[in-house]
Coordinates of C-alpha atoms in Angstrom, one line a residue:
X1 CA -192.8 -199.5 -5.5
X2 CA -190.1 -202.0 -6.3
X3 CA -188.1 -202.0 -9.6
X4 CA -188.1 -205.4 -11.3
X5 CA -188.2 -207.0 -14.7
X6 CA -191.6 -207.3 -16.3
X7 CA -191.4 -211.1 -16.2
X8 CA -190.7 -211.0 -12.5
X9 CA -193.9 -209.0 -12.1
X10 CA -195.7 -211.5 -14.3
X11 CA -194.7 -214.4 -12.1
X12 CA -195.8 -212.6 -9.0
X13 CA -199.1 -212.0 -10.6
X14 CA -199.5 -215.6 -11.6
X15 CA -199.0 -216.6 -8.0
X16 CA -201.4 -214.1 -6.6
X17 CA -204.0 -215.2 -9.1
X18 CA -203.7 -218.7 -7.7
X19 CA -201.3 -220.4 -10.1
X20 CA -199.1 -223.1 -8.5
X21 CA -198.3 -225.2 -11.6
X22 CA -197.3 -224.6 -15.1
X23 CA -196.7 -226.8 -18.1
X24 CA -194.4 -226.0 -21.0
X25 CA -191.2 -226.2 -23.1
X26 CA -188.6 -223.5 -22.7
X27 CA -186.9 -221.8 -25.6
X28 CA -184.7 -218.8 -26.3
X29 CA -187.5 -216.2 -26.6
X30 CA -189.2 -217.3 -23.4
X31 CA -186.1 -217.9 -21.3
X32 CA -186.5 -214.6 -19.4
X33 CA -189.9 -215.8 -18.1
X34 CA -188.3 -219.2 -17.1
X35 CA -185.6 -217.3 -15.2
X36 CA -188.3 -215.5 -13.3
X37 CA -190.0 -218.8 -12.5
X38 CA -186.7 -220.3 -11.3
X39 CA -185.9 -217.3 -9.1
X40 CA -189.5 -217.2 -7.6
X41 CA -189.4 -221.0 -6.9
X42 CA -193.0 -221.4 -5.9
X43 CA -194.6 -222.5 -9.2
X44 CA -193.9 -226.1 -10.1
X45 CA -193.2 -226.7 -13.8
X46 CA -193.8 -229.9 -15.8
X47 CA -191.5 -230.2 -18.8
X48 CA -193.6 -231.6 -21.7
X49 CA -192.1 -233.3 -24.7
X50 CA -194.4 -231.3 -27.1
X51 CA -195.9 -227.9 -26.7
X52 CA -199.3 -229.1 -27.9
X53 CA -199.2 -231.7 -25.1
X54 CA -198.4 -228.9 -22.6
X55 CA -201.5 -227.1 -23.7
X56 CA -203.6 -230.2 -23.2
X57 CA -202.0 -230.8 -19.8
X58 CA -203.1 -227.3 -18.8
X59 CA -206.6 -228.2 -20.0
X60 CA -206.6 -231.4 -17.9
X61 CA -205.4 -229.4 -14.9
X62 CA -208.2 -226.9 -15.2
X63 CA -210.9 -229.5 -15.8
X64 CA -209.9 -231.6 -12.8
X65 CA -210.4 -229.2 -10.0
X66 CA -212.8 -226.2 -9.5
X67 CA -211.0 -222.9 -9.6
X68 CA -207.9 -224.1 -11.4
X69 CA -206.5 -222.3 -14.4
X70 CA -203.9 -224.2 -16.3
X71 CA -200.8 -222.3 -17.6
X72 CA -198.9 -223.4 -20.7
X73 CA -195.6 -221.8 -21.6
X74 CA -193.7 -221.9 -24.9
X75 CA -191.2 -220.0 -27.0
X76 CA -191.9 -218.0 -30.2
X77 CA -193.0 -219.2 -33.6
X78 CA -193.8 -223.0 -33.7
X79 CA -194.4 -223.2 -30.0
X80 CA -197.3 -220.8 -30.4
X81 CA -198.7 -222.6 -33.4
X82 CA -198.4 -225.9 -31.4
X83 CA -200.7 -224.4 -28.7
X84 CA -203.5 -223.6 -31.2
X85 CA -205.2 -227.0 -30.9
X86 CA -205.2 -226.8 -27.1
X87 CA -206.7 -223.3 -27.3
X88 CA -209.4 -224.5 -29.7
X89 CA -210.2 -227.5 -27.4
X90 CA -210.4 -225.2 -24.4
X91 CA -212.5 -222.5 -26.0
X92 CA -214.9 -225.1 -27.5
X93 CA -215.6 -226.6 -24.0
X94 CA -215.5 -223.3 -22.1
X95 CA -212.2 -224.1 -20.3
X96 CA -209.9 -221.3 -19.0
X97 CA -206.2 -221.8 -19.7
X98 CA -203.5 -219.2 -20.1
X99 CA -201.0 -219.7 -22.8
X100 CA -197.8 -217.5 -22.7
X101 CA -195.4 -217.3 -25.7
X102 CA -192.1 -215.7 -26.2
X103 CA -191.7 -213.4 -29.2
X104 CA -189.0 -211.7 -31.2
X105 CA -188.0 -208.2 -30.0
X106 CA -190.5 -205.4 -30.7
X107 CA -188.2 -203.8 -33.2
X108 CA -188.0 -207.0 -35.2
X109 CA -191.8 -207.6 -35.5
X110 CA -193.0 -207.7 -39.0
X111 CA -189.4 -208.1 -40.2
X112 CA -189.6 -211.9 -40.6
X113 CA -187.2 -212.4 -37.7
X114 CA -186.3 -216.0 -36.9
X115 CA -189.4 -217.6 -35.3
X116 CA -191.0 -214.2 -35.2
X117 CA -194.6 -214.6 -36.2
X118 CA -197.9 -212.9 -35.4
X119 CA -199.2 -215.7 -33.1
X120 CA -202.1 -213.5 -31.7
X121 CA -203.6 -213.2 -35.2
X122 CA -203.8 -217.0 -35.4
X123 CA -205.0 -217.4 -31.9
X124 CA -207.8 -214.8 -31.8
X125 CA -210.6 -217.0 -33.2
X126 CA -209.9 -219.6 -30.4
X127 CA -209.4 -217.3 -27.4
X128 CA -211.1 -214.6 -25.4
X129 CA -208.1 -212.4 -25.9
X130 CA -204.8 -212.9 -27.8
X131 CA -202.4 -210.0 -27.4
X132 CA -198.7 -209.1 -28.0
X133 CA -197.6 -206.8 -25.2
X134 CA -195.4 -204.0 -26.6
X135 CA -194.4 -202.2 -23.4
X136 CA -193.1 -203.7 -20.1
X137 CA -195.3 -201.4 -18.1
X138 CA -198.4 -203.0 -19.7
X139 CA -197.6 -206.5 -18.5
X140 CA -199.4 -206.3 -15.1
X141 CA -202.5 -204.8 -16.6
X142 CA -202.6 -207.4 -19.5
X143 CA -202.2 -210.3 -17.0
X144 CA -204.9 -208.8 -14.7
X145 CA -207.3 -208.5 -17.7
X146 CA -206.5 -212.0 -18.8
X147 CA -207.5 -213.6 -15.6
X148 CA -210.7 -211.5 -15.4
X149 CA -211.6 -212.6 -19.0
X150 CA -210.9 -216.3 -18.3
X151 CA -213.2 -216.3 -15.3
X152 CA -216.0 -214.0 -16.5
X153 CA -219.0 -214.9 -18.5
X154 CA -218.5 -218.1 -20.6
X155 CA -215.0 -219.2 -19.4
X156 CA -212.3 -219.6 -22.0
X157 CA -208.6 -219.3 -22.8
X158 CA -206.3 -216.4 -23.3
X159 CA -202.9 -216.1 -25.1
X160 CA -200.3 -213.5 -24.0
X161 CA -197.4 -213.0 -26.4
X162 CA -194.3 -211.4 -24.8
X163 CA -191.4 -210.1 -27.0
X164 CA -188.1 -210.9 -25.3
X165 CA -187.1 -207.3 -24.8
X166 CA -190.5 -206.5 -23.2
X167 CA -189.9 -209.4 -20.8
X168 CA -186.5 -207.9 -19.8
X169 CA -187.7 -204.3 -19.4
X170 CA -187.5 -203.0 -15.8
X171 CA -190.8 -201.6 -14.4
X172 CA -192.1 -200.3 -11.1
X173 CA -194.4 -202.8 -9.5
X174 CA -195.8 -203.6 -6.1
X175 CA -197.5 -207.0 -5.8
X176 CA -199.1 -205.9 -2.5
X177 CA -201.0 -203.3 -4.4
X178 CA -202.2 -205.8 -7.0
X179 CA -205.7 -207.3 -6.7
X180 CA -207.5 -209.7 -9.0
X181 CA -210.4 -208.0 -10.8
X182 CA -213.9 -208.8 -9.7
X183 CA -215.7 -211.3 -11.7
X184 CA -219.1 -210.5 -13.2
X185 CA -221.7 -213.3 -13.5
X186 CA -225.2 -212.8 -14.8
X187 CA -227.9 -214.2 -12.5
X188 CA -231.4 -215.5 -13.0
X189 CA -234.0 -213.2 -11.3
X190 CA -237.1 -214.2 -9.4
X191 CA -239.5 -213.6 -12.3
X192 CA -237.4 -215.8 -14.6
X193 CA -237.2 -218.5 -12.0
X194 CA -240.9 -218.4 -11.3
X195 CA -241.6 -218.6 -15.1
X196 CA -239.5 -221.7 -15.4
X197 CA -241.2 -223.2 -12.3
X198 CA -244.6 -222.5 -13.8
X199 CA -243.7 -224.4 -16.9
X200 CA -242.5 -227.3 -14.8
X201 CA -245.8 -227.2 -12.8
X202 CA -247.8 -227.2 -16.0
X203 CA -245.9 -230.2 -17.5
X204 CA -246.4 -234.0 -17.0
X205 CA -243.0 -235.4 -18.1
X206 CA -240.3 -232.8 -17.3
X207 CA -236.6 -233.4 -17.5
X208 CA -233.7 -231.5 -16.1
X209 CA -230.8 -231.5 -18.7
X210 CA -227.5 -231.1 -16.9
X211 CA -224.8 -229.5 -19.0
X212 CA -221.1 -228.8 -18.5
X213 CA -221.9 -225.3 -17.3
X214 CA -223.0 -226.8 -14.0
X215 CA -219.6 -228.3 -13.6
X216 CA -217.9 -225.1 -14.5
X217 CA -220.0 -223.3 -11.9
X218 CA -219.1 -226.0 -9.3
X219 CA -222.9 -226.4 -8.8
X220 CA -223.5 -230.1 -9.1
X221 CA -224.9 -230.4 -5.6
X222 CA -227.5 -227.7 -6.3
X223 CA -228.7 -229.5 -9.4
X224 CA -229.1 -232.7 -7.4
X225 CA -230.9 -230.8 -4.7
X226 CA -233.3 -229.3 -7.2
X227 CA -234.0 -232.7 -8.9
X228 CA -234.8 -234.2 -5.5
X229 CA -236.9 -231.3 -4.4
X230 CA -239.0 -231.5 -7.6
X231 CA -238.7 -235.3 -8.0
X232 CA -237.8 -234.8 -11.7
X233 CA -235.5 -237.1 -13.8
X234 CA -232.1 -235.8 -14.9
X235 CA -230.4 -236.5 -18.2
X236 CA -226.8 -235.4 -18.7
X237 CA -225.0 -234.0 -21.7
X238 CA -221.5 -235.4 -22.6
X239 CA -219.9 -232.5 -20.8
X240 CA -222.3 -232.7 -17.8
X241 CA -221.8 -236.3 -17.1
X242 CA -221.1 -236.7 -13.4
X243 CA -223.2 -233.8 -12.2
X244 CA -225.5 -236.4 -10.7
X245 CA -224.2 -239.8 -9.7
X246 CA -225.1 -242.6 -12.2
X247 CA -226.6 -244.6 -9.4
X248 CA -228.8 -241.8 -8.1
X249 CA -232.5 -242.8 -8.4
X250 CA -233.2 -239.7 -10.6
X251 CA -230.2 -240.1 -12.9
X252 CA -231.3 -241.3 -16.3
X253 CA -228.1 -241.3 -18.4
X254 CA -227.1 -239.4 -21.4
X255 CA -229.2 -238.7 -24.5
X256 CA -227.8 -238.4 -28.0
X257 CA -227.0 -240.0 -31.4
X258 CA -223.6 -241.3 -30.4
X259 CA -222.6 -240.9 -26.7
X260 CA -226.0 -242.1 -25.3
X261 CA -227.9 -244.8 -23.7
X262 CA -231.0 -246.4 -25.1
X263 CA -233.2 -245.7 -22.1
X264 CA -232.1 -242.0 -22.0
X265 CA -233.1 -241.4 -25.6
X266 CA -236.5 -243.1 -25.0
X267 CA -237.1 -241.0 -21.9
X268 CA -236.1 -237.8 -23.8
X269 CA -238.6 -238.7 -26.5
X270 CA -241.3 -239.2 -23.9
X271 CA -240.7 -235.9 -22.2
X272 CA -242.9 -232.8 -22.7
X273 CA -240.5 -230.2 -21.1
X274 CA -236.7 -230.1 -21.1
X275 CA -234.9 -227.6 -18.8
X276 CA -231.4 -227.2 -20.3
X277 CA -228.9 -225.8 -17.8
X278 CA -225.4 -224.9 -18.9
X279 CA -225.7 -226.8 -22.1
X280 CA -225.4 -225.9 -25.8
X281 CA -227.6 -228.4 -27.7
X282 CA -224.6 -230.1 -29.3
X283 CA -225.4 -231.8 -32.6
X284 CA -224.1 -235.1 -31.3
X285 CA -226.8 -234.9 -28.6
X286 CA -229.8 -233.5 -30.6
X287 CA -229.4 -235.3 -33.9
X288 CA -232.3 -234.5 -36.2
X289 CA -233.7 -231.3 -34.7
X290 CA -237.2 -232.0 -35.9
X291 CA -237.3 -235.3 -34.0
X292 CA -235.6 -233.8 -31.0
X293 CA -237.9 -230.8 -30.7
X294 CA -241.3 -232.4 -31.6
X295 CA -243.8 -232.6 -28.8
X296 CA -241.9 -230.9 -26.1
X297 CA -241.1 -227.4 -24.9
X298 CA -237.6 -226.2 -24.1
X299 CA -236.0 -223.8 -21.5
X300 CA -232.4 -222.9 -22.1
X301 CA -230.3 -221.4 -19.4
X302 CA -226.7 -220.4 -20.3
X303 CA -224.2 -217.9 -19.1
X304 CA -223.5 -216.7 -22.7
X305 CA -226.4 -214.7 -24.2
X306 CA -225.4 -215.4 -27.8
X307 CA -225.9 -219.2 -27.1
X308 CA -229.7 -218.7 -26.6
X309 CA -231.4 -219.4 -29.9
X310 CA -228.1 -220.3 -31.6
X311 CA -229.2 -223.9 -32.5
X312 CA -233.0 -223.4 -32.2
X313 CA -235.2 -220.9 -30.4
X314 CA -236.2 -222.1 -26.9
X315 CA -239.6 -221.5 -25.5
X316 CA -238.0 -219.6 -22.7
X317 CA -234.3 -218.5 -22.5
X318 CA -232.4 -217.1 -19.6
X319 CA -228.8 -215.7 -19.5
X320 CA -227.4 -216.8 -16.2
X321 CA -224.5 -218.5 -14.5
X322 CA -225.6 -222.1 -13.9
X323 CA -225.0 -222.0 -10.2
X324 CA -226.8 -218.7 -9.7
X325 CA -229.7 -220.0 -11.8
X326 CA -230.0 -223.1 -9.7
X327 CA -230.0 -220.9 -6.5
X328 CA -233.0 -219.0 -8.0
X329 CA -234.7 -222.1 -9.1
X330 CA -234.4 -223.7 -5.7
X331 CA -235.9 -220.7 -4.1
X332 CA -238.7 -220.7 -6.6
X333 CA -239.3 -224.4 -6.2
X334 CA -239.6 -224.0 -2.4
X335 CA -242.2 -221.1 -2.9
X336 CA -244.2 -223.2 -5.3
X337 CA -244.0 -226.3 -3.1
X338 CA -245.2 -224.3 0.0
X339 CA -248.2 -223.3 -2.0
X340 CA -248.8 -226.9 -3.2
X341 CA -248.2 -226.0 -6.8
X342 CA -245.6 -228.7 -7.7
X343 CA -247.2 -231.8 -9.2
X344 CA -246.3 -235.3 -8.0
X345 CA -244.1 -236.8 -10.8
X346 CA -243.6 -240.2 -9.2
X347 CA -245.5 -242.1 -11.9
X348 CA -243.2 -240.4 -14.5
X349 CA -240.1 -241.3 -12.5
X350 CA -241.2 -244.9 -12.3
X351 CA -241.8 -245.0 -16.1
X352 CA -238.3 -243.8 -16.5
X353 CA -237.0 -246.4 -14.1
X354 CA -238.8 -249.1 -16.1
X355 CA -236.9 -248.1 -19.3
X356 CA -233.6 -247.9 -17.4
X357 CA -234.0 -251.4 -16.2
X358 CA -235.0 -252.9 -19.6
X359 CA -233.4 -251.0 -22.4
X360 CA -229.8 -252.1 -22.0
X361 CA -226.9 -253.0 -24.3
X362 CA -225.0 -256.2 -23.9
X363 CA -221.5 -256.0 -22.5
X364 CA -220.7 -259.6 -21.5
X365 CA -219.0 -261.3 -24.4
X366 CA -216.4 -264.1 -24.2
X367 CA -215.0 -263.6 -27.7
X368 CA -211.3 -263.7 -28.5
X369 CA -210.0 -261.3 -29.8
X370 CA -211.8 -259.2 -27.2
X371 CA -214.9 -257.3 -27.9
X372 CA -214.6 -253.7 -26.6
X373 CA -217.9 -254.0 -24.7
X374 CA -216.2 -256.6 -22.4
X375 CA -213.4 -254.1 -21.7
X376 CA -215.8 -251.4 -20.5
X377 CA -217.6 -254.0 -18.3
X378 CA -214.2 -254.9 -16.8
X379 CA -213.4 -251.3 -16.2
X380 CA -216.7 -250.9 -14.2
X381 CA -215.7 -254.0 -12.2
X382 CA -212.0 -253.0 -11.6
X383 CA -212.2 -249.3 -10.9
X384 CA -214.0 -247.7 -8.0
X385 CA -216.6 -244.9 -7.9
X386 CA -213.9 -242.3 -7.2
X387 CA -212.2 -243.0 -10.6
X388 CA -211.6 -240.1 -12.9
X389 CA -211.9 -241.1 -16.5
X390 CA -210.1 -239.1 -19.3
X391 CA -210.7 -239.6 -23.0
X392 CA -211.2 -237.6 -26.2
X393 CA -212.7 -239.1 -29.4
X394 CA -213.3 -242.2 -31.4
X395 CA -215.3 -245.4 -31.1
X396 CA -213.7 -245.9 -27.7
X397 CA -215.1 -242.6 -26.3
X398 CA -218.5 -243.2 -27.8
X399 CA -218.9 -246.8 -26.6
X400 CA -217.3 -246.0 -23.2
X401 CA -219.9 -243.3 -22.6
X402 CA -222.6 -245.9 -23.4
X403 CA -221.2 -248.4 -20.9
X404 CA -219.0 -246.9 -18.2
X405 CA -220.4 -245.2 -15.0
X406 CA -219.4 -241.9 -13.5
X407 CA -220.4 -240.9 -10.0
X408 CA -218.9 -237.4 -9.4
X409 CA -218.5 -234.1 -11.2
X410 CA -215.1 -233.7 -12.9
X411 CA -214.7 -237.5 -13.0
X412 CA -215.4 -237.5 -16.8
X413 CA -212.8 -235.4 -18.5
X414 CA -213.4 -235.2 -22.2
X415 CA -212.6 -233.0 -25.1
X416 CA -216.3 -232.8 -26.0
X417 CA -216.5 -230.5 -29.0
X418 CA -213.0 -230.4 -30.6
X419 CA -212.1 -234.0 -29.9
X420 CA -208.4 -233.8 -31.0
X421 CA -206.5 -237.1 -31.3
X422 CA -203.6 -237.2 -28.8
X423 CA -205.5 -235.2 -26.2
X424 CA -206.1 -238.0 -23.8
X425 CA -202.6 -238.7 -22.4
X426 CA -201.5 -235.1 -21.7
X427 CA -204.9 -234.2 -20.3
X428 CA -204.7 -237.2 -18.0
X429 CA -201.3 -236.0 -16.8
X430 CA -202.7 -232.5 -16.1
X431 CA -205.5 -234.1 -14.1
X432 CA -203.0 -236.1 -12.1
X433 CA -201.0 -233.0 -11.3
X434 CA -204.2 -231.1 -10.3
X435 CA -205.5 -233.8 -8.0
X436 CA -203.0 -236.6 -7.1
X437 CA -205.4 -238.2 -4.6
X438 CA -208.1 -239.1 -7.2
X439 CA -207.2 -242.2 -9.3
X440 CA -207.1 -241.4 -13.0
X441 CA -207.9 -243.9 -15.7
X442 CA -207.3 -242.8 -19.3
X443 CA -209.0 -244.5 -22.3
X444 CA -207.6 -244.4 -25.8
X445 CA -207.9 -246.1 -29.1
X446 CA -204.6 -247.1 -30.7
X447 CA -204.5 -244.0 -33.0
X448 CA -205.2 -241.5 -30.2
X449 CA -202.6 -243.2 -28.1
X450 CA -199.9 -242.8 -30.8
X451 CA -200.4 -239.0 -31.4
X452 CA -198.6 -237.7 -28.3
X453 CA -197.2 -241.0 -27.0
X454 CA -193.9 -239.3 -26.1
X455 CA -195.6 -237.8 -23.1
X456 CA -195.3 -241.1 -21.3
X457 CA -191.7 -240.1 -20.8
X458 CA -192.9 -236.8 -19.2
X459 CA -195.0 -238.9 -16.8
X460 CA -192.1 -241.2 -15.9
X461 CA -189.8 -238.3 -15.3
X462 CA -192.2 -236.4 -13.0
X463 CA -193.7 -239.5 -11.4
X464 CA -197.3 -239.0 -12.5
X465 CA -199.0 -242.3 -12.0
X466 CA -202.2 -243.3 -13.7
X467 CA -203.7 -246.3 -15.6
X468 CA -204.1 -246.0 -19.4
X469 CA -206.5 -248.5 -21.0
X470 CA -205.6 -248.9 -24.6
X471 CA -208.2 -250.6 -26.8
X472 CA -206.2 -251.7 -29.8
X473 CA -207.9 -252.8 -33.0
X474 CA -205.2 -251.5 -35.3
X475 CA -207.8 -249.4 -37.1
X476 CA -209.2 -245.9 -37.3
X477 CA -212.4 -247.3 -36.1
X478 CA -214.7 -244.3 -36.1
X479 CA -213.6 -243.3 -39.6
X480 CA -213.9 -246.8 -40.9
X481 CA -217.5 -247.0 -39.6
X482 CA -218.3 -243.7 -41.2
X483 CA -216.8 -244.9 -44.5
X484 CA -219.5 -247.5 -44.7
X485 CA -221.7 -244.8 -46.2
X486 CA -219.2 -244.6 -49.1
X487 CA -218.8 -248.4 -49.4
X488 CA -215.1 -248.2 -48.7
X489 CA -212.4 -249.2 -46.1
X490 CA -209.7 -246.8 -47.3
X491 CA -206.5 -245.7 -45.5
X492 CA -207.9 -246.5 -42.1
X493 CA -206.0 -249.7 -41.3
X494 CA -203.0 -249.4 -39.0
X495 CA -202.1 -253.1 -39.0
X496 CA -198.8 -254.4 -40.2
X497 CA -196.4 -257.3 -39.5
X498 CA -193.9 -256.0 -37.0
X499 CA -190.6 -257.6 -38.1
X500 CA -189.1 -256.9 -34.7
X501 CA -192.0 -258.1 -32.5
X502 CA -193.9 -260.9 -34.2
X503 CA -195.9 -261.4 -31.0
X504 CA -198.0 -258.4 -32.0
X505 CA -199.6 -260.8 -34.4
X506 CA -200.2 -258.3 -37.2
X507 CA -201.4 -255.5 -35.0
X508 CA -198.3 -253.4 -35.8
X509 CA -196.9 -251.3 -33.1
X510 CA -195.6 -253.0 -30.0
X511 CA -197.2 -250.7 -27.4
X512 CA -195.9 -252.7 -24.5
X513 CA -192.3 -252.2 -25.8
X514 CA -192.8 -248.5 -26.5
X515 CA -194.3 -247.8 -23.1
X516 CA -191.5 -249.6 -21.3
X517 CA -188.9 -247.8 -23.5
X518 CA -190.4 -244.5 -22.3
X519 CA -190.0 -245.5 -18.7
X520 CA -193.4 -246.9 -17.9
X521 CA -195.0 -250.3 -17.5
X522 CA -197.5 -252.1 -19.7
X523 CA -199.6 -255.2 -19.7
X524 CA -201.1 -256.9 -22.8
X525 CA -204.4 -258.6 -22.5
X526 CA -206.0 -261.0 -25.0
X527 CA -208.4 -263.1 -22.9
X528 CA -211.6 -261.7 -21.4
X529 CA -211.0 -263.3 -18.0
X530 CA -207.7 -261.6 -17.7
X531 CA -209.1 -258.0 -18.0
X532 CA -210.1 -257.3 -14.5
X533 CA -206.9 -258.8 -12.9
X534 CA -204.8 -256.8 -15.4
X535 CA -206.5 -253.6 -14.6
X536 CA -206.2 -254.1 -10.8
X537 CA -202.6 -255.0 -11.2
X538 CA -202.0 -251.9 -13.3
X539 CA -203.5 -249.7 -10.6
X540 CA -201.3 -251.4 -8.0
X541 CA -198.2 -251.0 -10.1
X542 CA -198.9 -247.4 -11.0
X543 CA -199.1 -246.4 -7.3
X544 CA -196.1 -248.5 -6.3
X545 CA -193.8 -247.4 -9.1
X546 CA -195.3 -243.8 -9.5
X547 CA -195.4 -244.1 -13.3
X548 CA -198.2 -244.8 -15.8
X549 CA -199.2 -248.4 -16.5
X550 CA -200.7 -249.1 -19.9
X551 CA -203.3 -252.0 -20.2
X552 CA -203.3 -252.9 -23.9
X553 CA -206.6 -254.7 -24.7
X554 CA -206.2 -256.5 -28.1
X555 CA -209.6 -256.2 -29.7
X556 CA -211.4 -257.7 -32.7
X557 CA -210.5 -255.7 -35.7
X558 CA -214.0 -254.5 -36.6
X559 CA -216.7 -253.4 -34.2
X560 CA -219.5 -251.1 -35.2
X561 CA -220.8 -249.0 -32.4
X562 CA -224.4 -247.9 -31.8
X563 CA -225.3 -244.5 -33.3
X564 CA -227.8 -242.9 -35.6
X565 CA -229.3 -239.8 -37.2
X566 CA -231.9 -239.0 -34.6
X567 CA -232.9 -240.1 -31.1
X568 CA -235.6 -242.2 -32.8
X569 CA -233.3 -243.7 -35.4
X570 CA -230.4 -245.5 -33.7
X571 CA -228.7 -248.5 -35.3
X572 CA -227.8 -251.3 -32.9
X573 CA -225.1 -253.5 -34.4
X574 CA -225.0 -256.1 -31.6
X575 CA -227.6 -258.3 -30.0
X576 CA -229.1 -256.4 -27.1
X577 CA -229.1 -257.5 -23.5
X578 CA -231.8 -260.0 -22.7
X579 CA -230.9 -261.0 -19.1
X580 CA -228.9 -259.6 -16.1
X581 CA -226.0 -261.8 -17.2
X582 CA -225.7 -259.9 -20.5
X583 CA -225.1 -256.6 -18.7
X584 CA -223.8 -257.5 -15.3
X585 CA -222.5 -253.9 -14.5
X586 CA -225.7 -252.1 -15.4
X587 CA -226.9 -249.6 -12.9
X588 CA -230.2 -251.4 -12.6
X589 CA -230.2 -255.1 -13.1
X590 CA -232.3 -256.2 -16.0
X591 CA -235.6 -257.9 -15.4
X592 CA -235.8 -260.5 -18.3
X593 CA -239.6 -260.1 -18.4
X594 CA -239.4 -256.4 -19.2
X595 CA -236.4 -256.3 -21.6
X596 CA -237.0 -254.2 -24.7

């Protein structure tokens, strides 16, 4: 056994558990851990400008690549409270991240020491474990337990709080004797799989609903294989987008009351059986549950047993890891198929295709100021199938999900349940760090962009290139639209006359100037024909200069985006597509004779 400081043992454990990157902001109470990182020299560190941003960078890092666990570091007191939003966002979407905070000495706890605060008490509701370690000898075991918890069952975040004197305590530790704990995952059994397959065999209009649990399980290929074997349409949730490529013949979009496609909702309403895999029946997908549930049966497969029946009781529920469930379902499907017990669903698939080719929203507008629909059309044209999109919340997120295309798992990175403003930029940086070879395009409204805008300097300092599409209407657009129910437009306008930069023309902040002041590049676009060239140039510049490039798209001030209260009650505020020219980047070109 070797004698070393507890923090030196902690860093060795991080490395053995697979950690190669960390994000954070140093401070007095966490400096011992930073000294251990410096001495070890094999874990790269990205210095954020805000600790909340560091937590979102850790999220983006985890979400971008299977097996990753993002690590966020901060000092005592406010650094810990800054992490809470990141912990909430991570736990809401089942994302493992490890947050490590410094703390006042053990003897000073509960004595109102400077920045000494009970961070675990605050963090417990949004973590799988939040613990202050009181003895140096406990550090290895606490870290070992943390990694097991983050990976087991429903994944999620952990916070470890380290008093400064505990960090400095010397302990006996042998890294060669340390092994990560085994990870337990529940698995669907043969009886359960055959029950599900029997329900599919008895149905006429089945749907596979692909949730984010499939991505967490790194099992997208298995879902596609099952869909092809059964010849059954797939609808995705917001978190499951990318499990099946948008241009796959069995991919039928995303259903919901906001982030949804018209044909997806119509197909969901025509279904008689929905097999939900790794999903949670989010309210923005289901809308009115009476409409959502009427006329169809539901199977719910989730790794967390308390999710079954949480929103509504399924007709059949199974606790299982999504990947292991798909293994069992594939084996069952092959048994059923060998006995000739799988129906031919080709007529149902063609009905779904007819809706996909006719029920489309218009994207092609020549208006100035720009309509946002034209921006998303341009993104489809400018960015390739390998593009990884990152966004959080707002009308931009909702409408982008209605009009963009995603072709691979982990290429739609989104804070699905929490939706914190400011999340997009740091999450995009985490994604770039995790996978530098995949082009990243972030999408923000002007308010989301301003929340943690200082992280552009982080990206410039550490040469983290990506393209950030900024749709600027100088409004809190989603809140303005929801205020229509109250007949008001109150405290949601961000516009003002910028006395220093009159060329912003009343839109307020000079985003081009701010981006350049923080060491990045920016392009402002006002004309629709300039969108694609600007986006292509942004991509070129970002790779050449190794910094983010912002494409500011100056929008019309007010756009209302399609949404509703149920799958059968969606309000469309714009004229719908009536010809292929109205939606030139649709997956299936519209037949004018069949448009609906």
